[in-house]
Coordinates of C-alpha atoms in Angstrom, one line a residue:
M247 CA 230.4 85.8 80.1
S248 CA 228.3 87.2 82.9
A249 CA 225.8 86.3 85.6
P250 CA 222.8 88.6 86.4
L251 CA 224.3 91.9 87.5
V252 CA 224.4 92.7 91.2
L253 CA 223.9 96.4 92.3
D254 CA 227.2 96.8 94.1
D255 CA 229.7 99.7 94.7
G256 CA 230.9 99.3 91.2
L257 CA 227.6 100.0 89.6
Q258 CA 226.5 102.6 92.2
F259 CA 229.8 104.5 92.7
G260 CA 232.1 103.5 89.9
L261 CA 234.4 101.5 92.3
G262 CA 235.1 98.9 89.6
V263 CA 238.0 98.4 87.2
F264 CA 238.2 97.3 83.6
E265 CA 240.7 96.3 80.9
T266 CA 240.3 96.5 77.1
I267 CA 242.6 93.9 75.4
A268 CA 243.5 94.0 71.8
V269 CA 242.7 90.7 69.9
E270 CA 244.7 89.7 66.9
G271 CA 244.0 86.3 65.3
G272 CA 242.4 84.9 68.4
H273 CA 245.3 86.1 70.6
G274 CA 244.9 88.5 73.5
V275 CA 247.8 90.9 73.0
L276 CA 249.8 91.6 76.2
L277 CA 247.1 89.7 78.1
Q278 CA 249.3 88.9 81.1
A279 CA 250.3 92.6 81.4
H280 CA 246.6 93.5 81.4
L281 CA 245.8 91.0 84.1
A282 CA 248.7 92.2 86.2
R283 CA 247.4 95.7 86.1
L284 CA 243.9 94.5 86.8
A285 CA 245.2 92.6 89.8
R286 CA 246.9 95.7 91.2
S287 CA 243.8 97.8 90.8
A288 CA 241.5 95.1 92.2
A289 CA 243.7 94.9 95.3
A290 CA 243.6 98.7 95.7
L291 CA 239.8 98.8 95.5
G292 CA 239.3 95.6 97.6
L293 CA 237.8 93.6 94.8
G294 CA 239.5 90.3 95.7
E295 CA 242.2 88.2 94.0
L296 CA 241.7 87.5 90.3
P297 CA 241.8 83.6 90.4
A298 CA 239.1 83.6 93.1
R299 CA 237.0 85.9 90.9
G300 CA 237.4 83.7 87.8
A301 CA 239.5 86.3 85.9
T302 CA 242.3 84.0 84.9
R303 CA 244.5 84.0 81.8
E304 CA 242.9 80.7 80.8
A305 CA 239.3 82.0 81.2
V306 CA 240.0 85.2 79.3
S307 CA 241.9 83.4 76.5
G308 CA 239.1 80.9 76.2
Y309 CA 236.5 83.7 75.9
I310 CA 238.6 85.4 73.2
R311 CA 239.0 82.2 71.2
A312 CA 235.2 81.5 71.4
H313 CA 233.8 85.0 70.9
C314 CA 236.2 87.6 69.5
P315 CA 236.8 88.2 65.8
P316 CA 240.4 88.1 64.5
H317 CA 240.9 91.9 64.7
S318 CA 238.8 93.1 67.6
A319 CA 238.9 93.7 71.4
C320 CA 237.9 92.0 74.6
K321 CA 236.7 94.1 77.5
L322 CA 236.9 92.8 81.0
I323 CA 234.9 94.5 83.8
L324 CA 235.4 93.6 87.5
T325 CA 233.4 95.0 90.4
Q326 CA 232.7 93.7 94.0
E327 CA 230.1 91.2 92.7
N328 CA 230.3 91.2 89.0
L329 CA 232.7 89.8 86.3
I330 CA 231.8 90.7 82.7
L331 CA 233.6 89.8 79.5
Q332 CA 232.5 91.4 76.2
N333 CA 233.8 91.5 72.7
R334 CA 233.9 94.9 70.9
P335 CA 235.3 96.3 67.6
N336 CA 238.7 97.8 67.3
P337 CA 238.1 101.2 65.6
Y338 CA 241.7 101.8 64.5
G339 CA 242.5 101.0 60.9
P340 CA 245.3 101.8 58.3
E341 CA 243.8 105.1 57.2
R342 CA 244.1 106.6 60.7
Y343 CA 247.8 105.6 61.0
D344 CA 248.5 107.0 57.5
R345 CA 246.8 110.3 58.3
G346 CA 248.1 110.6 61.9
F347 CA 246.3 112.2 64.8
V348 CA 245.3 115.9 65.2
M349 CA 244.9 116.7 68.9
D350 CA 244.2 119.7 71.1
F351 CA 244.2 120.3 74.9
S352 CA 241.3 119.7 77.2
A353 CA 240.0 122.4 79.4
V354 CA 239.3 119.7 82.0
V355 CA 242.2 119.3 84.5
R356 CA 243.5 115.9 85.4
N357 CA 243.5 115.5 89.2
D358 CA 246.9 114.2 89.9
T359 CA 246.0 114.0 93.7
S360 CA 243.2 111.5 93.2
P361 CA 243.8 108.0 94.6
L362 CA 242.0 106.7 91.4
V363 CA 244.1 108.4 88.8
G364 CA 246.6 105.5 88.4
H365 CA 243.8 102.8 88.0
K366 CA 241.5 102.1 85.1
T367 CA 238.3 102.4 87.0
M368 CA 234.7 102.8 86.1
N369 CA 235.0 106.5 87.1
Y370 CA 235.8 107.2 83.4
G371 CA 233.3 109.9 82.6
D372 CA 235.8 112.8 82.2
C373 CA 237.6 110.7 79.6
I374 CA 234.6 109.6 77.6
L375 CA 232.9 113.0 77.5
E376 CA 236.1 114.8 76.5
H377 CA 236.8 112.1 73.9
R378 CA 233.4 112.6 72.4
A379 CA 233.8 116.4 72.5
A380 CA 237.2 116.1 70.7
A381 CA 235.5 114.0 67.9
A382 CA 232.7 116.6 67.6
A383 CA 235.4 119.3 67.2
G384 CA 237.1 117.4 64.4
M385 CA 239.9 116.2 66.6
D386 CA 241.2 112.7 67.1
E387 CA 242.2 113.1 70.8
R388 CA 242.5 115.6 73.6
I389 CA 245.4 115.9 76.1
F390 CA 244.8 116.6 79.8
L391 CA 247.1 118.8 81.8
N392 CA 247.3 118.2 85.6
T393 CA 246.7 120.6 88.4
R394 CA 250.3 122.0 88.0
G395 CA 249.9 122.7 84.2
Q396 CA 252.0 119.7 83.2
L397 CA 251.3 117.3 80.4
A398 CA 249.5 114.2 81.8
E399 CA 247.7 111.9 79.3
G400 CA 245.1 111.8 76.6
T401 CA 241.4 110.9 77.1
V402 CA 242.1 107.4 76.0
S403 CA 245.9 107.3 75.5
N404 CA 249.4 107.9 76.9
L405 CA 251.6 110.6 75.3
F406 CA 255.2 110.3 74.0
L407 CA 257.4 113.0 72.6
V408 CA 260.7 112.6 70.6
S409 CA 263.7 114.9 70.6
G410 CA 267.0 114.0 69.0
G411 CA 265.8 110.4 68.7
R412 CA 265.2 110.1 72.5
L413 CA 261.8 109.2 73.8
Y414 CA 260.1 111.2 76.6
T415 CA 256.8 110.5 78.4
P416 CA 255.0 112.2 81.3
A417 CA 256.0 110.7 84.6
L418 CA 253.4 108.7 86.6
S419 CA 253.6 111.4 89.3
C420 CA 252.0 113.8 86.7
G421 CA 248.7 111.9 87.2
L422 CA 248.0 109.4 84.6
L423 CA 247.1 105.8 84.0
P424 CA 250.1 103.5 83.5
G425 CA 249.0 102.1 80.1
V426 CA 250.0 98.6 79.0
L427 CA 251.5 100.0 75.8
R428 CA 253.2 102.7 77.7
D429 CA 254.8 100.1 80.0
Y430 CA 255.8 98.0 77.0
L431 CA 257.7 100.9 75.5
C432 CA 259.3 101.9 78.8
R433 CA 260.5 98.3 79.1
T434 CA 261.8 97.8 75.6
Q435 CA 263.0 101.3 74.7
D436 CA 265.2 104.0 76.3
V437 CA 262.4 106.2 77.6
E438 CA 262.8 109.2 80.0
E439 CA 259.8 109.8 82.3
A440 CA 259.7 113.5 82.9
E441 CA 257.7 116.5 84.0
L442 CA 256.7 118.2 80.7
Y443 CA 254.9 121.4 79.9
P444 CA 253.0 122.6 76.8
R445 CA 255.5 125.4 76.3
Q446 CA 258.2 122.8 75.6
L447 CA 256.5 121.3 72.6
G448 CA 258.7 123.3 70.2
E449 CA 261.7 121.3 71.5
F450 CA 260.3 118.0 70.1
Q451 CA 260.4 116.8 66.5
E452 CA 257.8 114.0 67.0
C453 CA 254.8 113.0 69.0
F454 CA 252.8 109.9 69.2
V455 CA 250.1 108.4 71.5
T456 CA 249.5 104.8 72.6
N457 CA 246.8 102.6 73.9
S458 CA 246.1 98.9 73.7
L459 CA 243.8 99.1 70.7
M460 CA 245.6 101.7 68.6
G461 CA 249.1 100.5 69.5
I462 CA 251.4 103.3 68.4
M463 CA 249.7 106.3 66.7
P464 CA 251.7 109.1 65.1
V465 CA 250.5 112.7 65.9
R466 CA 250.7 115.4 63.3
K467 CA 249.5 118.3 65.4
L468 CA 248.9 119.1 69.1
G469 CA 247.3 122.4 69.8
E470 CA 249.1 124.9 67.6
H471 CA 252.3 122.9 67.3
I472 CA 252.9 120.8 64.1
F473 CA 255.4 118.0 64.4
P474 CA 257.6 117.7 61.3
S475 CA 258.5 114.0 61.6
R476 CA 257.0 110.6 62.4
E477 CA 260.0 108.4 61.8
T478 CA 260.3 107.1 65.3
A479 CA 256.6 106.3 65.7
D480 CA 256.5 104.5 62.3
R481 CA 259.6 102.4 63.3
L482 CA 258.3 101.5 66.7
R483 CA 254.9 100.6 65.3
A484 CA 256.4 98.3 62.7
E485 CA 258.5 96.6 65.4
Y486 CA 255.5 96.2 67.7
E487 CA 253.2 94.8 65.0
R488 CA 255.9 92.4 63.9
D489 CA 256.1 91.0 67.4
I490 CA 252.4 91.3 68.4
K491 CA 251.7 87.5 68.2
F492 CA 254.4 86.9 70.8
L493 CA 253.3 89.5 73.3

């Protein structure tokens, strides 16, 4: 769903935004939450209101029903002059959940002072290059630290840690994208947003990462630290997947 592309500030300077929406059985999971985040970012970048741009729930749902396989994803890209909808595969399957992620830390520092850090913009090069580098190094994901040495986020994920059954996640002030799955967990679970440092990893029994396509992914190892449990991540994932058709 796109007209011929216009060479605007989105294509020239990355001043555009996008959302990647999980599709299950013809249903865009948490679609309204994705559109709400898109609307906030579009307002911040001066891209107009979503209804006027044609990025409505009805339009996206119609595209998903017509073009997206049952287990897949829909990508929506919005710039000053362009609206693009695409279908794409969902790369996360049962074997990855069974194995759990192995992650390390990125040498690239997340700029928590950037006005773009809280928006899912087309300025996404750091994330993509580091995600590819992690795969080349045999890792599933890499975690960015911010300019103060605090845990921020993964290249394509938000980070959660568990201690004594309590959930912790880096605060938005640490410089990270407020993920749709992150927001879902913060709304439905007792989650403490905190400033966290790598040296504290030994205080936690569990770790997991989230994004819209993977949902809730257990982590076996981050850097040199091995997490002995995945009980909370498995429970939350089962609850999320049970309710996914209603979200």
